[in-house]
Amino acid sequence: MKIKSGVVKWGLLALFILAGFVQSMAQTVVKGKIVDAFSKDPLQYVSVVFKGGRGTVTDSLGQYTLRSSGNISVILVSYVGYKTIQREIVVGKEQTIDLELETDPKAVYNVTVSTNKRAKYRNKNNPAVDLIRRVIDNKPLNRPEKYDYVEYDQYEKLEVSLSSVPEKLANNRMLRKYQFLFENVDSTKLQGKTLLPVYLEEKLAQKYYRKNPEKTKTIVRGEKRVNYGEYIDNDGVSSYLNRLIMDIDIYDNNIPLFTYQFLSPIADLAPTFYMYYIRDTITDETGNKLIKMYFTPRNTNDLLFRGNMYITLDGNYAVQKLDMFLSRNVNLNFVRELRVDLDFEKNPDGRYHLSKSNVMAEAAVTKGSSGGFFGERTVSFKNYKINEAKPDSVYDGPATVKLEKVDKLPDTFWQQNRHDTLTATESKVYSNIDSLEKMPSFRRTLAFATFLLAGYTSFGPFEMGPAAAFYGFNPVEGFKLRLGGRTTPKLSKRIYFETYGAYGFKDERWKYFLSTTYSLNNKSIYTFPLKFIRASYQHDTKIPGQELQFVQEDNFFLSFKRGLNDKWIYNDIFKLEYVHEFQNRLSYTLGFRNWRHTPAGSIVYNKFNNGVLQNVASINTSEISAQVRWAPKEQFYQGKVYRIPIINKYPIFTLRYTAGVKGLFNSEYNYQNINLRVEKRVFMSQLGYSDMVLEGGYTFGSAPYPLLTIHRANQTYAYQLNSYNLMNFQEFVSDQFAALSIDHHFNGLIFNRIPLLRKLKLRELLTMKVIYGGIRDENNPDKNPDLIKFPELNGQTTTFSLNRKPYIEGSVGVGNIFKIFRVDLVRRFNYKENPNISTWGVRARFKFDF
């Protein structure tokens, strides 16, 4: 018994010692929110410290988190102009302490004498600028790319809410059945506003980086998001929202947000555009000295931030914390407020890595409207490891890999693996939207909206449209009525049909189209990645040289054209094509086309036969083709008819080869054509960005001019990006050419500095289009009488070669007119002697943009 008693005593003593040790090692965590006692508005940059120890400051939402392994039981909260608060805390526990600060009467009633004259700001001999330059010089050492290996877990949460929904709308009788949505609101996130969540998505991934050879790898472990059903491209919505609010890397020179590039406050050229002020020196919770630096734009209309950053004085000159926001005057549409909070943690080697990123934005049609949209993207990083080598097999294969059933994981997975728990309001979003999507009335509303926006309306497994093509007119067909539609996956996920019928009341002819598509991957043929075989036949009219984007050729609005619009052809086209896309955005298309086209309007096909000019009723050709397209990291929104690209910084390459085979299905000509197109958006920081297109083509063999390259022209009053806006239809043809187009957007660089104009937030545009090419003698009807002659009108030739002299067209424009219009003054610089041309023109374009 004595032995047992001694063992028990020593065991209890060991437990007491262990408990004391654990208590001494337990971490004290204090977090909460600090607001103004009178207005209840959150207070930013409030100092919260352990008494006699280390501290932190509140972020843009007034929130703070304080950690310590010591035994300090009191925190001090202080802020200029407010009474200092002292609060007792429980050591070794995690606790939430929300506080309200009262103004200090001594500070309120102080008399301050000031002047409107501001001291002239200089970079030279400015200690704040000297410090920023040290931060800039040390950027390569403070980035993850400095290490040989990096790995971490990343959790992303993206939420979109309606802000300040009017009570009249929420209580409307017509919306009574949707009351469960309006009841799920959050009034704590933004002071004075209620948020109604309408979209939520989450992603959990493991990230790996290897420096040599450089390679990144992302293994997606989980994905979850709301689903609005068949009427909305849910993948496209996700891509678009994540493109608006992207990952924030403060060490990059430019920060992509809302499709624009914002200059980082620590960019290489930042001291040219920002002003810096040292505000304070503080000690963080780990004992490190930090400099509090305030930064603000020199011009408040530019795409720049203002805010505070905390810079380490340990020799790293790293950013330890950053809170920044946009000026109200910034030249950005619809965005009423934007805030960015970044927090960094210290690595074992003394360097810092990003531990949490939070971006919040509120958008509205007008900045003065009460309601709008609120978006928030939170990214957190855990289990950060440096210089721990992984086998090469980890980096093999594509850069991003998704585990099986990544979007069908149970709730228990997310509860165990989320870096932070969802609020009660956020937790209900998934179930609420799922219930909403199943409601027949909501489906009918989406169907009607789809008809208005995309022009299609559904009737079970069939949808009719597009509405904009139901009616049109032109000089050849007169009034033209058209009706058509297509099947949906409700009929079959494998086989799809599309058709239309049309009738011209002037030419009194029927036109029609029919296609059958077979999906080879059991997915919708409108869902990435595509893999299908399609056969189609079309009997309809077309304008040679007209190329359209995102609209149908029979679109009613394209019926209005300038100048002589009398060059038409009747087409009979049979096409067979195979389309295959890969996840890495590489795709190829193999095709066959038999094409018979008959001239109409002022186009007449004539050629000499034994010295006698004879009429050619039609041209018949059979072509085989192959196309390869690579668009790295391409994102898009899939509409009903077209994909709407979400442009990024990566180039797009398209290589196409076409061969005409004489004798195949009565084909009359042998020829080959190769075409290469490269397009890229080039971001130039504060100078704006340029959309650049480089294109070239060459036709081998001998062929009549309708089978050569007919350069893209535009005779509408709309400004078209890919066409020559003062070139007439079928004005120029080539069998070899090179073209360059540059469309530069200055984003208000000049107008932002003109007092009377900057409030209008207009944006300057400058465009130049050059095409250089020609026709070899064997394809020139003036030198080869066996070919079809260029068409003539009243004895004047109306189709020309470029004669080794480039066609040049330029324009200056003003964008962001009423936030949606672009107007260009276009000038044609040469070939002014051609008949029926315009050397000047005004063109307009509708564009929704931030």
mmCIF file of C-alpha atoms in Angstrom, residues 476-813:
data_model
loop_
_atom_site.group_PDB
_atom_site.id
_atom_site.type_symbol
_atom_site.label_atom_id
_atom_site.label_comp_id
_atom_site.label_asym_id
_atom_site.label_seq_id
_atom_site.Cartn_x
_atom_site.Cartn_y
_atom_site.Cartn_z
ATOM 1 C CA VAL A 476 -31.166 41.425 -101.906
ATOM 2 C CA GLU A 477 -33.792 39.641 -99.837
ATOM 3 C CA GLY A 478 -35.896 42.618 -98.768
ATOM 4 C CA PHE A 479 -37.833 41.853 -95.601
ATOM 5 C CA LYS A 480 -36.651 38.550 -94.166
ATOM 6 C CA LEU A 481 -38.463 36.472 -91.573
ATOM 7 C CA ARG A 482 -36.696 33.642 -89.798
ATOM 8 C CA LEU A 483 -37.766 31.098 -87.187
ATOM 9 C CA GLY A 484 -35.637 28.387 -85.634
ATOM 10 C CA GLY A 485 -34.407 26.629 -82.551
ATOM 11 C CA ARG A 486 -32.499 23.689 -81.182
ATOM 12 C CA THR A 487 -32.767 20.765 -78.812
ATOM 13 C CA THR A 488 -31.386 20.740 -75.265
ATOM 14 C CA PRO A 489 -29.810 18.036 -73.069
ATOM 15 C CA LYS A 490 -33.322 17.287 -71.810
ATOM 16 C CA LEU A 491 -33.931 15.431 -75.081
ATOM 17 C CA SER A 492 -30.572 13.710 -75.170
ATOM 18 C CA LYS A 493 -27.086 14.255 -73.773
ATOM 19 C CA ARG A 494 -25.640 12.599 -76.848
ATOM 20 C CA ILE A 495 -27.540 13.880 -79.894
ATOM 21 C CA TYR A 496 -28.435 17.526 -80.586
ATOM 22 C CA PHE A 497 -30.373 19.098 -83.463
ATOM 23 C CA GLU A 498 -30.505 22.717 -84.623
ATOM 24 C CA THR A 499 -32.535 24.214 -87.460
ATOM 25 C CA TYR A 500 -34.141 27.314 -88.872
ATOM 26 C CA GLY A 501 -36.205 28.374 -91.836
ATOM 27 C CA ALA A 502 -36.279 31.852 -93.410
ATOM 28 C CA TYR A 503 -38.018 33.601 -96.270
ATOM 29 C CA GLY A 504 -37.056 36.747 -98.225
ATOM 30 C CA PHE A 505 -40.011 38.707 -99.557
ATOM 31 C CA LYS A 506 -37.985 40.462 -102.288
ATOM 32 C CA ASP A 507 -36.090 37.538 -103.805
ATOM 33 C CA GLU A 508 -38.998 35.203 -102.900
ATOM 34 C CA ARG A 509 -36.651 32.424 -101.842
ATOM 35 C CA TRP A 510 -36.629 30.070 -98.890
ATOM 36 C CA LYS A 511 -33.491 29.655 -96.793
ATOM 37 C CA TYR A 512 -32.855 26.922 -94.275
ATOM 38 C CA PHE A 513 -30.324 25.271 -91.989
ATOM 39 C CA LEU A 514 -30.099 21.867 -90.310
ATOM 40 C CA SER A 515 -27.368 20.380 -88.123
ATOM 41 C CA THR A 516 -26.921 17.202 -86.119
ATOM 42 C CA THR A 517 -24.280 16.959 -83.396
ATOM 43 C CA TYR A 518 -23.157 13.852 -81.542
ATOM 44 C CA SER A 519 -21.394 14.329 -78.199
ATOM 45 C CA LEU A 520 -18.523 11.914 -77.671
ATOM 46 C CA ASN A 521 -18.040 12.572 -73.946
ATOM 47 C CA ASN A 522 -21.684 12.367 -72.866
ATOM 48 C CA LYS A 523 -21.643 16.069 -71.969
ATOM 49 C CA SER A 524 -23.560 19.000 -73.344
ATOM 50 C CA ILE A 525 -22.002 20.323 -76.557
ATOM 51 C CA TYR A 526 -22.075 23.778 -74.936
ATOM 52 C CA THR A 527 -19.977 22.710 -71.926
ATOM 53 C CA PHE A 528 -16.193 22.795 -71.726
ATOM 54 C CA PRO A 529 -14.336 20.662 -72.719
ATOM 55 C CA LEU A 530 -16.047 20.070 -76.066
ATOM 56 C CA LYS A 531 -15.753 16.753 -77.863
ATOM 57 C CA PHE A 532 -18.235 16.156 -80.640
ATOM 58 C CA ILE A 533 -18.895 15.399 -84.303
ATOM 59 C CA ARG A 534 -21.237 17.736 -86.189
ATOM 60 C CA ALA A 535 -22.801 17.553 -89.661
ATOM 61 C CA SER A 536 -24.713 20.511 -91.069
ATOM 62 C CA TYR A 537 -26.237 21.874 -94.254
ATOM 63 C CA GLN A 538 -27.057 25.533 -94.897
ATOM 64 C CA HIS A 539 -28.775 27.312 -97.771
ATOM 65 C CA ASP A 540 -28.676 31.038 -97.042
ATOM 66 C CA THR A 541 -27.153 34.400 -97.953
ATOM 67 C CA LYS A 542 -23.887 35.915 -96.772
ATOM 68 C CA ILE A 543 -21.830 39.081 -97.235
ATOM 69 C CA PRO A 544 -18.260 38.282 -98.362
ATOM 70 C CA GLY A 545 -15.733 39.678 -95.931
ATOM 71 C CA GLN A 546 -18.127 40.215 -93.032
ATOM 72 C CA GLU A 547 -17.046 38.595 -89.793
ATOM 73 C CA LEU A 548 -19.188 38.883 -86.682
ATOM 74 C CA GLN A 549 -18.556 38.185 -83.009
ATOM 75 C CA PHE A 550 -21.167 37.126 -80.466
ATOM 76 C CA VAL A 551 -24.118 37.914 -82.808
ATOM 77 C CA GLN A 552 -26.006 36.085 -85.557
ATOM 78 C CA GLU A 553 -25.630 37.204 -89.173
ATOM 79 C CA ASP A 554 -29.384 37.793 -89.393
ATOM 80 C CA ASN A 555 -29.359 40.035 -86.331
ATOM 81 C CA PHE A 556 -31.914 42.818 -86.816
ATOM 82 C CA PHE A 557 -29.536 45.548 -85.647
ATOM 83 C CA LEU A 558 -27.039 44.636 -88.382
ATOM 84 C CA SER A 559 -29.624 45.392 -91.065
ATOM 85 C CA PHE A 560 -28.678 49.069 -90.858
ATOM 86 C CA LYS A 561 -25.577 49.650 -92.960
ATOM 87 C CA ARG A 562 -23.762 52.587 -94.501
ATOM 88 C CA GLY A 563 -22.850 53.035 -98.177
ATOM 89 C CA LEU A 564 -23.704 50.540 -100.905
ATOM 90 C CA ASN A 565 -24.651 47.258 -99.295
ATOM 91 C CA ASP A 566 -25.240 45.237 -102.447
ATOM 92 C CA LYS A 567 -22.507 42.577 -102.434
ATOM 93 C CA TRP A 568 -24.082 39.254 -101.502
ATOM 94 C CA ILE A 569 -23.814 35.568 -102.305
ATOM 95 C CA TYR A 570 -26.145 32.602 -101.956
ATOM 96 C CA ASN A 571 -24.446 29.739 -100.133
ATOM 97 C CA ASP A 572 -25.032 26.010 -100.168
ATOM 98 C CA ILE A 573 -22.674 24.623 -97.554
ATOM 99 C CA PHE A 574 -22.305 21.076 -96.263
ATOM 100 C CA LYS A 575 -19.935 20.801 -93.301
ATOM 101 C CA LEU A 576 -18.599 17.901 -91.304
ATOM 102 C CA GLU A 577 -16.345 18.681 -88.326
ATOM 103 C CA TYR A 578 -14.772 17.039 -85.319
ATOM 104 C CA VAL A 579 -13.972 19.244 -82.293
ATOM 105 C CA HIS A 580 -11.807 18.128 -79.385
ATOM 106 C CA GLU A 581 -10.825 20.312 -76.408
ATOM 107 C CA PHE A 582 -8.447 19.443 -73.580
ATOM 108 C CA GLN A 583 -8.357 20.661 -69.998
ATOM 109 C CA ASN A 584 -5.083 22.505 -70.650
ATOM 110 C CA ARG A 585 -6.978 24.753 -73.134
ATOM 111 C CA LEU A 586 -5.396 23.112 -76.170
ATOM 112 C CA SER A 587 -7.953 22.163 -78.833
ATOM 113 C CA TYR A 588 -8.086 21.010 -82.412
ATOM 114 C CA THR A 589 -10.751 20.855 -85.103
ATOM 115 C CA LEU A 590 -10.789 18.616 -88.171
ATOM 116 C CA GLY A 591 -13.249 19.495 -90.900
ATOM 117 C CA PHE A 592 -14.630 18.956 -94.377
ATOM 118 C CA ARG A 593 -16.668 21.511 -96.342
ATOM 119 C CA ASN A 594 -18.390 21.365 -99.707
ATOM 120 C CA TRP A 595 -19.294 24.911 -100.691
ATOM 121 C CA ARG A 596 -21.260 26.138 -103.677
ATOM 122 C CA HIS A 597 -21.841 29.867 -103.818
ATOM 123 C CA THR A 598 -23.815 31.899 -106.322
ATOM 124 C CA PRO A 599 -23.368 35.666 -106.741
ATOM 125 C CA ALA A 600 -26.189 38.063 -105.877
ATOM 126 C CA GLY A 601 -26.748 41.810 -105.805
ATOM 127 C CA SER A 602 -24.027 43.690 -107.664
ATOM 128 C CA ILE A 603 -21.621 40.735 -107.658
ATOM 129 C CA VAL A 604 -21.333 39.008 -111.033
ATOM 130 C CA TYR A 605 -18.884 36.194 -111.791
ATOM 131 C CA ASN A 606 -17.377 36.618 -115.276
ATOM 132 C CA LYS A 607 -14.309 35.113 -116.897
ATOM 133 C CA PHE A 608 -12.835 34.776 -120.371
ATOM 134 C CA ASN A 609 -13.293 31.528 -122.273
ATOM 135 C CA ASN A 610 -11.335 31.450 -125.560
ATOM 136 C CA GLY A 611 -11.259 35.224 -125.506
ATOM 137 C CA VAL A 612 -15.009 35.550 -124.920
ATOM 138 C CA LEU A 613 -16.287 36.947 -121.611
ATOM 139 C CA GLN A 614 -18.780 34.470 -120.162
ATOM 140 C CA ASN A 615 -20.919 34.398 -117.048
ATOM 141 C CA VAL A 616 -20.102 31.889 -114.300
ATOM 142 C CA ALA A 617 -23.271 30.820 -112.524
ATOM 143 C CA SER A 618 -21.557 29.530 -109.382
ATOM 144 C CA ILE A 619 -18.336 28.259 -107.859
ATOM 145 C CA ASN A 620 -18.050 24.837 -106.282
ATOM 146 C CA THR A 621 -15.225 23.718 -104.015
ATOM 147 C CA SER A 622 -14.490 20.983 -101.481
ATOM 148 C CA GLU A 623 -12.096 21.665 -98.632
ATOM 149 C CA ILE A 624 -10.477 19.691 -95.860
ATOM 150 C CA SER A 625 -9.193 21.647 -92.878
ATOM 151 C CA ALA A 626 -7.369 21.336 -89.570
ATOM 152 C CA GLN A 627 -7.125 23.910 -86.824
ATOM 153 C CA VAL A 628 -5.088 23.968 -83.621
ATOM 154 C CA ARG A 629 -5.869 26.511 -80.912
ATOM 155 C CA TRP A 630 -4.072 27.084 -77.625
ATOM 156 C CA ALA A 631 -5.392 29.562 -75.067
ATOM 157 C CA PRO A 632 -3.395 29.142 -71.813
ATOM 158 C CA LYS A 633 -5.532 29.477 -68.673
ATOM 159 C CA GLU A 634 -8.496 30.724 -70.720
ATOM 160 C CA GLN A 635 -11.710 31.492 -68.857
ATOM 161 C CA PHE A 636 -15.087 32.340 -70.295
ATOM 162 C CA TYR A 637 -18.781 32.605 -69.615
ATOM 163 C CA GLN A 638 -20.757 30.135 -71.730
ATOM 164 C CA GLY A 639 -23.780 31.902 -73.192
ATOM 165 C CA LYS A 640 -26.591 30.340 -75.173
ATOM 166 C CA VAL A 641 -24.856 30.879 -78.506
ATOM 167 C CA TYR A 642 -21.302 32.062 -77.853
ATOM 168 C CA ARG A 643 -18.639 31.873 -75.227
ATOM 169 C CA ILE A 644 -17.901 35.271 -73.771
ATOM 170 C CA PRO A 645 -14.157 35.338 -73.008
ATOM 171 C CA ILE A 646 -12.801 36.660 -69.742
ATOM 172 C CA ILE A 647 -9.600 38.188 -71.063
ATOM 173 C CA ASN A 648 -6.397 37.558 -69.126
ATOM 174 C CA LYS A 649 -2.719 38.304 -69.710
ATOM 175 C CA TYR A 650 -1.953 35.128 -71.642
ATOM 176 C CA PRO A 651 -1.723 34.984 -75.469
ATOM 177 C CA ILE A 652 -4.050 32.946 -77.683
ATOM 178 C CA PHE A 653 -2.608 31.092 -80.683
ATOM 179 C CA THR A 654 -4.724 29.823 -83.591
ATOM 180 C CA LEU A 655 -3.178 27.945 -86.539
ATOM 181 C CA ARG A 656 -5.423 26.849 -89.412
ATOM 182 C CA TYR A 657 -4.717 24.863 -92.566
ATOM 183 C CA THR A 658 -7.204 24.497 -95.432
ATOM 184 C CA ALA A 659 -6.836 22.565 -98.693
ATOM 185 C CA GLY A 660 -9.164 22.649 -101.701
ATOM 186 C CA VAL A 661 -9.248 19.290 -103.506
ATOM 187 C CA LYS A 662 -10.172 19.413 -107.196
ATOM 188 C CA GLY A 663 -12.524 16.682 -108.367
ATOM 189 C CA LEU A 664 -13.799 15.854 -104.871
ATOM 190 C CA PHE A 665 -17.605 16.193 -105.026
ATOM 191 C CA ASN A 666 -17.326 18.312 -108.194
ATOM 192 C CA SER A 667 -14.745 20.656 -106.665
ATOM 193 C CA GLU A 668 -13.169 22.883 -109.321
ATOM 194 C CA TYR A 669 -9.880 24.020 -107.758
ATOM 195 C CA ASN A 670 -6.708 22.857 -106.041
ATOM 196 C CA TYR A 671 -5.237 25.252 -103.458
ATOM 197 C CA GLN A 672 -3.912 25.347 -99.892
ATOM 198 C CA ASN A 673 -4.143 28.082 -97.296
ATOM 199 C CA ILE A 674 -2.355 28.480 -93.981
ATOM 200 C CA ASN A 675 -3.274 31.132 -91.421
ATOM 201 C CA LEU A 676 -1.753 32.037 -88.056
ATOM 202 C CA ARG A 677 -3.332 34.409 -85.523
ATOM 203 C CA VAL A 678 -1.836 35.539 -82.197
ATOM 204 C CA GLU A 679 -3.810 37.782 -79.844
ATOM 205 C CA LYS A 680 -2.799 39.115 -76.445
ATOM 206 C CA ARG A 681 -3.734 41.760 -73.922
ATOM 207 C CA VAL A 682 -0.627 43.640 -72.814
ATOM 208 C CA PHE A 683 -0.961 45.376 -69.447
ATOM 209 C CA MET A 684 1.123 48.533 -69.012
ATOM 210 C CA SER A 685 0.339 49.451 -65.421
ATOM 211 C CA GLN A 686 -0.610 53.141 -65.137
ATOM 212 C CA LEU A 687 -0.367 53.597 -68.909
ATOM 213 C CA GLY A 688 -3.377 51.301 -69.410
ATOM 214 C CA TYR A 689 -3.428 48.209 -71.612
ATOM 215 C CA SER A 690 -3.331 47.255 -75.292
ATOM 216 C CA ASP A 691 -5.252 44.513 -77.083
ATOM 217 C CA MET A 692 -2.853 43.368 -79.790
ATOM 218 C CA VAL A 693 -3.555 41.019 -82.700
ATOM 219 C CA LEU A 694 -0.940 39.751 -85.141
ATOM 220 C CA GLU A 695 -2.212 37.721 -88.072
ATOM 221 C CA GLY A 696 -0.795 36.354 -91.312
ATOM 222 C CA GLY A 697 -1.845 34.045 -94.122
ATOM 223 C CA TYR A 698 -0.631 32.530 -97.386
ATOM 224 C CA THR A 699 -2.544 30.759 -100.175
ATOM 225 C CA PHE A 700 -0.663 28.260 -102.317
ATOM 226 C CA GLY A 701 -1.852 27.324 -105.802
ATOM 227 C CA SER A 702 -4.203 29.131 -108.154
ATOM 228 C CA ALA A 703 -7.785 30.016 -107.203
ATOM 229 C CA PRO A 704 -10.387 32.687 -108.083
ATOM 230 C CA TYR A 705 -10.629 35.706 -105.803
ATOM 231 C CA PRO A 706 -13.770 34.474 -103.879
ATOM 232 C CA LEU A 707 -11.597 31.608 -102.540
ATOM 233 C CA LEU A 708 -8.713 33.833 -101.472
ATOM 234 C CA THR A 709 -8.623 35.883 -98.254
ATOM 235 C CA ILE A 710 -11.364 38.511 -98.370
ATOM 236 C CA HIS A 711 -10.345 40.970 -95.689
ATOM 237 C CA ARG A 712 -12.781 41.682 -92.883
ATOM 238 C CA ALA A 713 -14.766 44.858 -93.480
ATOM 239 C CA ASN A 714 -17.516 46.713 -91.659
ATOM 240 C CA GLN A 715 -20.280 48.791 -93.178
ATOM 241 C CA THR A 716 -22.390 49.049 -90.041
ATOM 242 C CA TYR A 717 -22.366 52.029 -87.701
ATOM 243 C CA ALA A 718 -21.046 49.934 -84.846
ATOM 244 C CA TYR A 719 -17.327 49.874 -84.072
ATOM 245 C CA GLN A 720 -16.017 46.346 -84.658
ATOM 246 C CA LEU A 721 -12.750 45.328 -83.037
ATOM 247 C CA ASN A 722 -11.714 42.632 -85.529
ATOM 248 C CA SER A 723 -12.766 44.409 -88.741
ATOM 249 C CA TYR A 724 -11.607 47.416 -90.722
ATOM 250 C CA ASN A 725 -14.284 49.969 -89.960
ATOM 251 C CA LEU A 726 -13.838 52.153 -93.078
ATOM 252 C CA MET A 727 -13.286 49.298 -95.520
ATOM 253 C CA ASN A 728 -16.170 48.276 -97.782
ATOM 254 C CA PHE A 729 -17.350 44.684 -98.045
ATOM 255 C CA GLN A 730 -15.222 42.693 -100.508
ATOM 256 C CA GLU A 731 -13.043 45.734 -101.203
ATOM 257 C CA PHE A 732 -9.696 43.957 -100.755
ATOM 258 C CA VAL A 733 -8.546 40.385 -101.344
ATOM 259 C CA SER A 734 -5.102 38.796 -100.918
ATOM 260 C CA ASP A 735 -3.375 35.468 -101.296
ATOM 261 C CA GLN A 736 -0.672 36.555 -98.848
ATOM 262 C CA PHE A 737 -0.897 39.080 -96.042
ATOM 263 C CA ALA A 738 0.296 40.176 -92.618
ATOM 264 C CA ALA A 739 -1.814 42.335 -90.319
ATOM 265 C CA LEU A 740 -1.327 44.106 -87.004
ATOM 266 C CA SER A 741 -4.001 45.660 -84.815
ATOM 267 C CA ILE A 742 -3.388 47.627 -81.614
ATOM 268 C CA ASP A 743 -6.299 48.887 -79.544
ATOM 269 C CA HIS A 744 -4.929 50.854 -76.579
ATOM 270 C CA HIS A 745 -6.953 51.881 -73.527
ATOM 271 C CA PHE A 746 -5.432 54.668 -71.419
ATOM 272 C CA ASN A 747 -7.994 54.206 -68.592
ATOM 273 C CA GLY A 748 -8.346 57.966 -68.072
ATOM 274 C CA LEU A 749 -4.615 58.691 -67.846
ATOM 275 C CA ILE A 750 -5.109 62.101 -69.504
ATOM 276 C CA PHE A 751 -8.727 62.963 -68.649
ATOM 277 C CA ASN A 752 -8.130 62.211 -64.957
ATOM 278 C CA ARG A 753 -5.822 65.222 -64.852
ATOM 279 C CA ILE A 754 -8.179 67.722 -66.484
ATOM 280 C CA PRO A 755 -10.360 69.385 -63.794
ATOM 281 C CA LEU A 756 -13.498 69.798 -65.934
ATOM 282 C CA LEU A 757 -13.360 66.279 -67.345
ATOM 283 C CA ARG A 758 -12.169 64.060 -64.522
ATOM 284 C CA LYS A 759 -15.573 64.003 -62.807
ATOM 285 C CA LEU A 760 -17.068 62.469 -65.956
ATOM 286 C CA LYS A 761 -14.583 59.573 -65.657
ATOM 287 C CA LEU A 762 -14.104 59.329 -69.397
ATOM 288 C CA ARG A 763 -11.355 57.151 -70.841
ATOM 289 C CA GLU A 764 -9.132 57.685 -73.865
ATOM 290 C CA LEU A 765 -8.624 55.126 -76.632
ATOM 291 C CA LEU A 766 -6.187 54.973 -79.517
ATOM 292 C CA THR A 767 -6.349 52.338 -82.255
ATOM 293 C CA MET A 768 -4.194 51.517 -85.259
ATOM 294 C CA LYS A 769 -4.842 48.772 -87.820
ATOM 295 C CA VAL A 770 -2.405 47.923 -90.608
ATOM 296 C CA ILE A 771 -2.646 45.202 -93.224
ATOM 297 C CA TYR A 772 0.050 44.478 -95.781
ATOM 298 C CA GLY A 773 -0.346 41.970 -98.604
ATOM 299 C CA GLY A 774 -1.036 41.328 -102.244
ATOM 300 C CA ILE A 775 -1.893 38.832 -104.972
ATOM 301 C CA ARG A 776 0.599 36.837 -107.032
ATOM 302 C CA ASP A 777 0.248 36.973 -110.791
ATOM 303 C CA GLU A 778 -1.213 33.459 -110.952
ATOM 304 C CA ASN A 779 -4.141 34.635 -108.777
ATOM 305 C CA ASN A 780 -4.541 38.092 -110.321
ATOM 306 C CA PRO A 781 -7.405 38.149 -112.857
ATOM 307 C CA ASP A 782 -5.798 41.119 -114.604
ATOM 308 C CA LYS A 783 -2.807 38.913 -115.444
ATOM 309 C CA ASN A 784 -4.445 35.463 -115.537
ATOM 310 C CA PRO A 785 -7.468 35.544 -117.865
ATOM 311 C CA ASP A 786 -8.545 32.041 -116.789
ATOM 312 C CA LEU A 787 -9.706 33.457 -113.437
ATOM 313 C CA ILE A 788 -12.954 35.184 -112.523
ATOM 314 C CA LYS A 789 -12.643 38.934 -113.018
ATOM 315 C CA PHE A 790 -12.927 41.401 -110.151
ATOM 316 C CA PRO A 791 -16.516 42.725 -110.010
ATOM 317 C CA GLU A 792 -17.350 46.117 -111.500
ATOM 318 C CA LEU A 793 -20.076 48.691 -110.930
ATOM 319 C CA ASN A 794 -20.832 51.281 -113.598
ATOM 320 C CA GLY A 795 -17.546 50.466 -115.297
ATOM 321 C CA GLN A 796 -15.483 50.846 -112.092
ATOM 322 C CA THR A 797 -13.719 47.958 -110.393
ATOM 323 C CA THR A 798 -14.935 47.519 -106.789
ATOM 324 C CA THR A 799 -12.566 44.770 -105.592
ATOM 325 C CA PHE A 800 -8.797 45.305 -105.388
ATOM 326 C CA SER A 801 -5.544 43.748 -104.284
ATOM 327 C CA LEU A 802 -3.324 45.612 -101.825
ATOM 328 C CA ASN A 803 -0.608 46.125 -104.486
ATOM 329 C CA ARG A 804 2.178 45.768 -101.923
ATOM 330 C CA LYS A 805 1.017 48.989 -100.245
ATOM 331 C CA PRO A 806 -0.469 48.584 -96.765
ATOM 332 C CA TYR A 807 -3.997 49.587 -95.883
ATOM 333 C CA ILE A 808 -3.877 51.758 -92.751
ATOM 334 C CA GLU A 809 -6.745 52.790 -90.527
ATOM 335 C CA GLY A 810 -6.643 54.563 -87.184
ATOM 336 C CA SER A 811 -9.032 56.000 -84.637
ATOM 337 C CA VAL A 812 -9.165 58.038 -81.495
ATOM 338 C CA GLY A 813 -11.996 57.349 -79.107
#
